[in-house]
mmCIF file of C-alpha atoms in Angstrom:
data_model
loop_
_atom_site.group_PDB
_atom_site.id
_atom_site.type_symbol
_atom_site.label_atom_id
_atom_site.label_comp_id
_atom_site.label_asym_id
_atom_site.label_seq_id
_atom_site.Cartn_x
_atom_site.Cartn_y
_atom_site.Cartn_z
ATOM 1 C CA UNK A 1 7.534 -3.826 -19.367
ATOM 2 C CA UNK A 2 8.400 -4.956 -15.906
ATOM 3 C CA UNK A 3 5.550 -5.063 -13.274
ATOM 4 C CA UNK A 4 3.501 -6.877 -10.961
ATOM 5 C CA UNK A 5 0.770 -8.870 -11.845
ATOM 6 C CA UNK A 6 -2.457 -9.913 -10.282
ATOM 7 C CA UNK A 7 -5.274 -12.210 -11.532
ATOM 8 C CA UNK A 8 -7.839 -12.231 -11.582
ATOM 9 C CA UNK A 9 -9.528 -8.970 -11.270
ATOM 10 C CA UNK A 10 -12.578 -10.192 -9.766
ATOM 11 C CA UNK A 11 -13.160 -13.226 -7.888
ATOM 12 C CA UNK A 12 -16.423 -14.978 -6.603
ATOM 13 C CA UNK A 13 -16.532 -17.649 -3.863
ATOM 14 C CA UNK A 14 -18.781 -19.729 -2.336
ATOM 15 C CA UNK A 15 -18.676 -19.900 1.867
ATOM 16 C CA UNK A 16 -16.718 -22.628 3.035
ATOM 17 C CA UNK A 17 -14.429 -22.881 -0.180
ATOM 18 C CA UNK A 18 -10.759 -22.237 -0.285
ATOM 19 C CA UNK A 19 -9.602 -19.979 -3.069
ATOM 20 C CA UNK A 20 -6.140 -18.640 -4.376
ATOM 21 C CA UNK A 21 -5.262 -15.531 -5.804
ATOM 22 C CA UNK A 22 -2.557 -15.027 -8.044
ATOM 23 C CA UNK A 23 0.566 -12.375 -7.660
ATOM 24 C CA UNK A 24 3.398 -12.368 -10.648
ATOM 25 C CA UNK A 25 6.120 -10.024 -10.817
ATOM 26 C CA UNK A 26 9.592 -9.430 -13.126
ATOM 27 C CA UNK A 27 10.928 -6.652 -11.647
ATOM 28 C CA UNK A 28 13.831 -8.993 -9.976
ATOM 29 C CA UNK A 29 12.650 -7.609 -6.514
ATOM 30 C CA UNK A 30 13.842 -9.759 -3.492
ATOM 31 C CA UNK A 31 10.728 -8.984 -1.218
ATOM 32 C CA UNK A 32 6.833 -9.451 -1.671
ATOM 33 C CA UNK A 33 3.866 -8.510 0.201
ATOM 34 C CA UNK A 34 -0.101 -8.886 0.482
ATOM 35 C CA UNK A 35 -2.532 -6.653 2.060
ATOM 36 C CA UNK A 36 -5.823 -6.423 2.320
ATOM 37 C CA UNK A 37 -7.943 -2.864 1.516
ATOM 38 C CA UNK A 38 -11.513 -2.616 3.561
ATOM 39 C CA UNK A 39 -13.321 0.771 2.987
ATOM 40 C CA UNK A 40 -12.136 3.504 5.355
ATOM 41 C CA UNK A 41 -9.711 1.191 6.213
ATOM 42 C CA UNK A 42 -6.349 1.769 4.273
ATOM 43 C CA UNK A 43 -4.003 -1.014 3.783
ATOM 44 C CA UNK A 44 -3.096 -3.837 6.344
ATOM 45 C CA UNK A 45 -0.697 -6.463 5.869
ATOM 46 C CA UNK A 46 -1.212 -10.203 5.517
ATOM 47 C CA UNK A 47 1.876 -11.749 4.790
ATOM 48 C CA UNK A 48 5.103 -10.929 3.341
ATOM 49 C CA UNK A 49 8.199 -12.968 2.145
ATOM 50 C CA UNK A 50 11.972 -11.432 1.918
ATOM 51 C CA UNK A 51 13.847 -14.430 0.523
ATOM 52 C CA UNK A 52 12.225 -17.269 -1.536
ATOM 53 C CA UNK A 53 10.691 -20.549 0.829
ATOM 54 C CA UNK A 54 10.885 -17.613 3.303
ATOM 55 C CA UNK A 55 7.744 -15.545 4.487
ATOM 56 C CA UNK A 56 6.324 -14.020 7.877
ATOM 57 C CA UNK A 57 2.780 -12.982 9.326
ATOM 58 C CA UNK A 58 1.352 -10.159 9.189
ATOM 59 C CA UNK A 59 -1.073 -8.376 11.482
ATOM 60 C CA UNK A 60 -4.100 -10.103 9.979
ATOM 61 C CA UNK A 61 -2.599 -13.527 8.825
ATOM 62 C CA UNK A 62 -5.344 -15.605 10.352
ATOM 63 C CA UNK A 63 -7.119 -16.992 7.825
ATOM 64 C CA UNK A 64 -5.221 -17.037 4.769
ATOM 65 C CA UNK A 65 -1.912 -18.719 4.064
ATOM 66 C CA UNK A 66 1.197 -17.997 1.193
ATOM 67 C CA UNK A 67 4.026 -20.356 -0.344
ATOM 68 C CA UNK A 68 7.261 -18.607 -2.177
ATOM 69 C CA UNK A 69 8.766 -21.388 -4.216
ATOM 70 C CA UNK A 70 9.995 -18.870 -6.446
ATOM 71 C CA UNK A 71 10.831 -15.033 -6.661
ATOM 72 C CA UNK A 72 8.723 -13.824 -8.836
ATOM 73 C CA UNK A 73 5.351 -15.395 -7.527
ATOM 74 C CA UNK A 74 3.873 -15.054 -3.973
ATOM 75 C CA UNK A 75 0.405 -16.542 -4.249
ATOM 76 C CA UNK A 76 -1.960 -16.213 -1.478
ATOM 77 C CA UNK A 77 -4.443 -18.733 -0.142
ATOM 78 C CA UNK A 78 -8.080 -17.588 1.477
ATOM 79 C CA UNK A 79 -9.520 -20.094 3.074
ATOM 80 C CA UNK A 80 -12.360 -21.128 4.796
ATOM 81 C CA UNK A 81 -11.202 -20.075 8.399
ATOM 82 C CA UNK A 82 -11.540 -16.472 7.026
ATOM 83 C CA UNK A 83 -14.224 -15.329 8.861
ATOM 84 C CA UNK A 84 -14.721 -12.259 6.308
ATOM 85 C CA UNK A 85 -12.800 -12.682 3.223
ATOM 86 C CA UNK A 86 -14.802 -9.780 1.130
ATOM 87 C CA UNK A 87 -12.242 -7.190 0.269
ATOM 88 C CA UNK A 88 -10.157 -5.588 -2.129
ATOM 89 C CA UNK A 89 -6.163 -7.595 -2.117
ATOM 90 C CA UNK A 90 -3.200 -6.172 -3.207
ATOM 91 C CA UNK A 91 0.420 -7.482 -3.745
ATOM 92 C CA UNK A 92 3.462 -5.636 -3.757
ATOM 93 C CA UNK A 93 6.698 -5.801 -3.974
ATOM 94 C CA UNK A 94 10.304 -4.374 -3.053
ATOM 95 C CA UNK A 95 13.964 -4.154 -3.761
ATOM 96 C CA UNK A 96 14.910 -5.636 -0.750
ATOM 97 C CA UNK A 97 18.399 -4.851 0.634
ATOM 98 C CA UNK A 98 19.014 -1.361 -0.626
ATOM 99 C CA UNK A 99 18.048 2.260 0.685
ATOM 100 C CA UNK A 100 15.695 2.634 -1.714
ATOM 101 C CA UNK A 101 12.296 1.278 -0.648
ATOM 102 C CA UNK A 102 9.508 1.863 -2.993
ATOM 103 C CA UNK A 103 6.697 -0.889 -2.848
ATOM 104 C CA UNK A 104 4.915 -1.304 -6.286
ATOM 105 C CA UNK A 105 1.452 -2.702 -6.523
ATOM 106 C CA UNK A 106 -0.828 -4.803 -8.526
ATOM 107 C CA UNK A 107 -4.047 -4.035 -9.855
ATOM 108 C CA UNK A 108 -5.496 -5.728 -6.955
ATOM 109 C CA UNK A 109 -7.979 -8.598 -7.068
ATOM 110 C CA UNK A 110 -11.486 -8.155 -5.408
ATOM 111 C CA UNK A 111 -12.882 -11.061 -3.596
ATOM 112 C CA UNK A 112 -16.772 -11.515 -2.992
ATOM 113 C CA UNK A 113 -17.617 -14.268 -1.024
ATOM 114 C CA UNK A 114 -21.451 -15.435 -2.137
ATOM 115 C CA UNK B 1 1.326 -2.644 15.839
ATOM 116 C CA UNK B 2 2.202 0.863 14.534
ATOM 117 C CA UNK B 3 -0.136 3.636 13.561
ATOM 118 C CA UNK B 4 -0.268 6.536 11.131
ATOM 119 C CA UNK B 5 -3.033 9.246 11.603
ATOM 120 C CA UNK B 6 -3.667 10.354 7.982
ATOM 121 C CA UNK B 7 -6.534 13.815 7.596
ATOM 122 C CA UNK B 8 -8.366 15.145 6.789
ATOM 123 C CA UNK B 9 -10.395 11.444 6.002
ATOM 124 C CA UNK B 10 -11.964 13.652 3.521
ATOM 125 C CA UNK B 11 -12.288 16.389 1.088
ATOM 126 C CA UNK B 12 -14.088 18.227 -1.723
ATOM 127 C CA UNK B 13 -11.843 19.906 -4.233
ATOM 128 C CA UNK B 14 -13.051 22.619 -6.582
ATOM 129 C CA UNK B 15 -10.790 22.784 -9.891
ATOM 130 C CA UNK B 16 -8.125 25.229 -9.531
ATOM 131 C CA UNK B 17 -7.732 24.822 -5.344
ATOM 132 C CA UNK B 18 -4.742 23.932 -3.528
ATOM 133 C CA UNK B 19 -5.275 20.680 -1.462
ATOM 134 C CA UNK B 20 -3.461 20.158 1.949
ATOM 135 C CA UNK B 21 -3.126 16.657 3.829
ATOM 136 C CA UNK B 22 -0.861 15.183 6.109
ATOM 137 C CA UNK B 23 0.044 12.264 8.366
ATOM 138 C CA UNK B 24 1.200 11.999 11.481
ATOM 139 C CA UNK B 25 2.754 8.952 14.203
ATOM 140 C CA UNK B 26 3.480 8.110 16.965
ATOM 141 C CA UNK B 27 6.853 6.218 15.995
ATOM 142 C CA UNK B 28 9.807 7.779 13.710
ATOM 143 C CA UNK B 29 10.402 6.667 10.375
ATOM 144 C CA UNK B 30 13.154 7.071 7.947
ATOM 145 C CA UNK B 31 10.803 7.017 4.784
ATOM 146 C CA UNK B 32 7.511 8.198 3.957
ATOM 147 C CA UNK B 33 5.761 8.051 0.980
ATOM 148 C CA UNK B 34 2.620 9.156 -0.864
ATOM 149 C CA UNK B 35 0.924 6.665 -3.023
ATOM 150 C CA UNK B 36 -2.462 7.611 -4.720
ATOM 151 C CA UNK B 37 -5.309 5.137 -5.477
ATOM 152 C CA UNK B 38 -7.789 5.311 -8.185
ATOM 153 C CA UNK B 39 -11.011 3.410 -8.252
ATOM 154 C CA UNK B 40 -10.901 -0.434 -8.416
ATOM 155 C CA UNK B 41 -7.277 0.002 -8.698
ATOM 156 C CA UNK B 42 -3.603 -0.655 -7.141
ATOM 157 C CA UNK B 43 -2.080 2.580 -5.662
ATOM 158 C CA UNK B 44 0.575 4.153 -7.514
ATOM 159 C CA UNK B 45 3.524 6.008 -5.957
ATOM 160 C CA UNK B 46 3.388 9.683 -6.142
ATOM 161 C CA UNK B 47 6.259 10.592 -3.928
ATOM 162 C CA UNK B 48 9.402 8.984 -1.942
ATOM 163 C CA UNK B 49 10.988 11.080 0.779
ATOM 164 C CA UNK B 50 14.022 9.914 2.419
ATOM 165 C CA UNK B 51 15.845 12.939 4.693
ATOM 166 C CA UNK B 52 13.985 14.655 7.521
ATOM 167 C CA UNK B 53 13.158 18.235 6.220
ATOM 168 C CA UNK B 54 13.605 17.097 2.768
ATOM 169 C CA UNK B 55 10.874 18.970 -0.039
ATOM 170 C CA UNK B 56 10.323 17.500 -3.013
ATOM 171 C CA UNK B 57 7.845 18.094 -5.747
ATOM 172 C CA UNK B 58 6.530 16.095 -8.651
ATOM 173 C CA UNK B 59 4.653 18.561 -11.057
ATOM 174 C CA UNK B 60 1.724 19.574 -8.662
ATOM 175 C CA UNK B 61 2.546 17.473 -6.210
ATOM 176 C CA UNK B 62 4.802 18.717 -3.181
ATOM 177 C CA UNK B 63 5.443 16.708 -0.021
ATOM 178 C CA UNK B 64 7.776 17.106 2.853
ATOM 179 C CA UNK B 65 9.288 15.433 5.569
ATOM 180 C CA UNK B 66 9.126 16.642 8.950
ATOM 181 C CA UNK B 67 12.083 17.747 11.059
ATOM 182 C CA UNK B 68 11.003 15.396 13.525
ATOM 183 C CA UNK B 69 10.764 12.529 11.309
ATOM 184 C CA UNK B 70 7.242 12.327 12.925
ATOM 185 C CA UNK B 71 5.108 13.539 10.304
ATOM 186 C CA UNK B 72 4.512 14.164 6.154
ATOM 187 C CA UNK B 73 2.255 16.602 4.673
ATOM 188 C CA UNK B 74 1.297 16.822 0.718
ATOM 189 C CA UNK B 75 0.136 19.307 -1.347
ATOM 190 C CA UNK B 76 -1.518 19.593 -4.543
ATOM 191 C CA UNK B 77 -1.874 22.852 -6.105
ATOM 192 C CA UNK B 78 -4.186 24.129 -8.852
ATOM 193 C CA UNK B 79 -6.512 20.795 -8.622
ATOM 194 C CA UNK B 80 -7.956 19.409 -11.470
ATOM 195 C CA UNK B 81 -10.424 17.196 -12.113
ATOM 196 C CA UNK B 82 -8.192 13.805 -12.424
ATOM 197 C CA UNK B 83 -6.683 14.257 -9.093
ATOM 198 C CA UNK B 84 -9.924 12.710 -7.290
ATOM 199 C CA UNK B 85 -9.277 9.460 -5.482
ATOM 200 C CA UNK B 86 -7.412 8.123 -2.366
ATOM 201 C CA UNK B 87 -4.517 9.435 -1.320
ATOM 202 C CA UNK B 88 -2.436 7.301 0.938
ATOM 203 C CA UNK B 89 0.649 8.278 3.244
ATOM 204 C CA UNK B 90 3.242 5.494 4.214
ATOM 205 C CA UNK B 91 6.012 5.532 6.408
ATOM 206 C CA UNK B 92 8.822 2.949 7.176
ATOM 207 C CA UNK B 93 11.677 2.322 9.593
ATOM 208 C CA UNK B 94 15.042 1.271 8.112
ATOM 209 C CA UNK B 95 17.340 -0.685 10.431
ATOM 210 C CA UNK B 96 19.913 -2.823 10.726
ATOM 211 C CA UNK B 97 20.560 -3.497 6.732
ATOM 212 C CA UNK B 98 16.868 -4.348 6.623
ATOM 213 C CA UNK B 99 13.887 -2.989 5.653
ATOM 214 C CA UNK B 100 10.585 -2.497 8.168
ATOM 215 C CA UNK B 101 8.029 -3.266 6.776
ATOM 216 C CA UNK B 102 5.216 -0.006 5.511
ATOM 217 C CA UNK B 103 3.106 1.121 7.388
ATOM 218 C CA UNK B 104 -0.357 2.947 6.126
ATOM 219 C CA UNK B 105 -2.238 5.909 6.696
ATOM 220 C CA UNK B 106 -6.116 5.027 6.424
ATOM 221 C CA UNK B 107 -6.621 7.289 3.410
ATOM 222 C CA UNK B 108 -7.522 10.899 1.973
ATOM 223 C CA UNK B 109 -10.675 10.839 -0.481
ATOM 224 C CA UNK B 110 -10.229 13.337 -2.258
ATOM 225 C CA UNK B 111 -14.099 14.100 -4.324
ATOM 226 C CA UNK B 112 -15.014 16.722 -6.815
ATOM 227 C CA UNK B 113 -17.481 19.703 -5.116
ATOM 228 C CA UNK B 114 -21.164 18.749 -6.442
#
């Protein structure tokens, strides 16, 4: 079954440590995307990517860098400039260049920084 | 960057009500769409709507575009007990062969009345 992929579930991390989380998908889509979910919050965007070794801020990039060596992973680096990493993360992606713009998400990985 | 005013933040359903919600913004989009979020989860796409005025339903579910391509509302009629959790409205520009990127409402909880 094609989907998106997100591991792990839960992640702990010690202050000061750098930590990646993990975004797979086989759905062939072009374009990929991670936001970050605080309570009362909704959804705001980290980084995305449209093309592979191709990807653009955000509103809340600071903190946290990507890489897109290939299409169907978009990993994303927290590290230890993140003032306050704790939160729920969530990839997506789309079917970039038609009308048809449904993002589909992970499962999400929460982060608890101890 | 963009916003979308999502209410009511929050709600108690009793099983059998019809449920209301809606977003509204500032800016005009060419999509919106209604994505629903359960616990610990990734949100899951309810609804796509791509025409200004355009209705369309999904079982329970009915959303609509607005005329001024401004605002989304969705409704959920005969509630039952599964359809507690977030409900979030998302609306994106389309322009110039590309896709904006989505833009979220902060979230609906929907909860069960104690």
């Amino acid at each position: 079954d094609g989907g998106i992929t997100q591991s792990p579930k839960y992640l702990f991390r010690k202050e000061g440590q750098n930590v990646t989380l993990s975004c797979e998908q086989n759905l062939n889509h072009d374009a990929m995307y991670w936001y970050r979910q605080d309570p009362g919050q909704g959804l705001r965007l980290i980084y995305y990517s449209q093309i592979v070794n191709d990807f653009q801020k955000g509103d809340i990039a600071e903190g946290y860098s990507v890489s897109r060596e290939k299409k169907e992973s978009f990993p994303l680096t927290v590290t230890s400039a993140q003032k306050n990493p704790t939160a729920f993360y969530l990839c997506a992606s789309t079917l970039e260049g038609r009308w048809t713009s449904e993002a589909f998400f992970g499962q999400g990985t929460r982060l608890t920084v101890v | 960057g963009q916003q979308l005013n999502q209410s009511p933040q929050s709600m108690f359903i009793q099983e059998g009500e019809d449920v209301s919600m809606n977003c509204t913004s500032s800016s005009i989009f060419n999509t919106w769409l209604w994505y629903k979020q359960d616990p610990g989860e990734g949100p899951v796409l309810l609804i796509a709507l791509y025409k200004a005025g355009e209705l369309t339903s999904n079982g329970r579910l009915t959303a609509q575009f607005g005329i001024t391509r401004k605002d989304s509302f969705l409704n959920i009629s005969a509630s039952i007990p599964s359809d507690v959790g977030i409900y979030f409205c998302a609306g994106q520009l389309y322009y110039g062969g590309s896709q904006g990127n989505l833009i979220f409402g902060k979230g609906t909880k929907l909860s069960v009345k104690p």
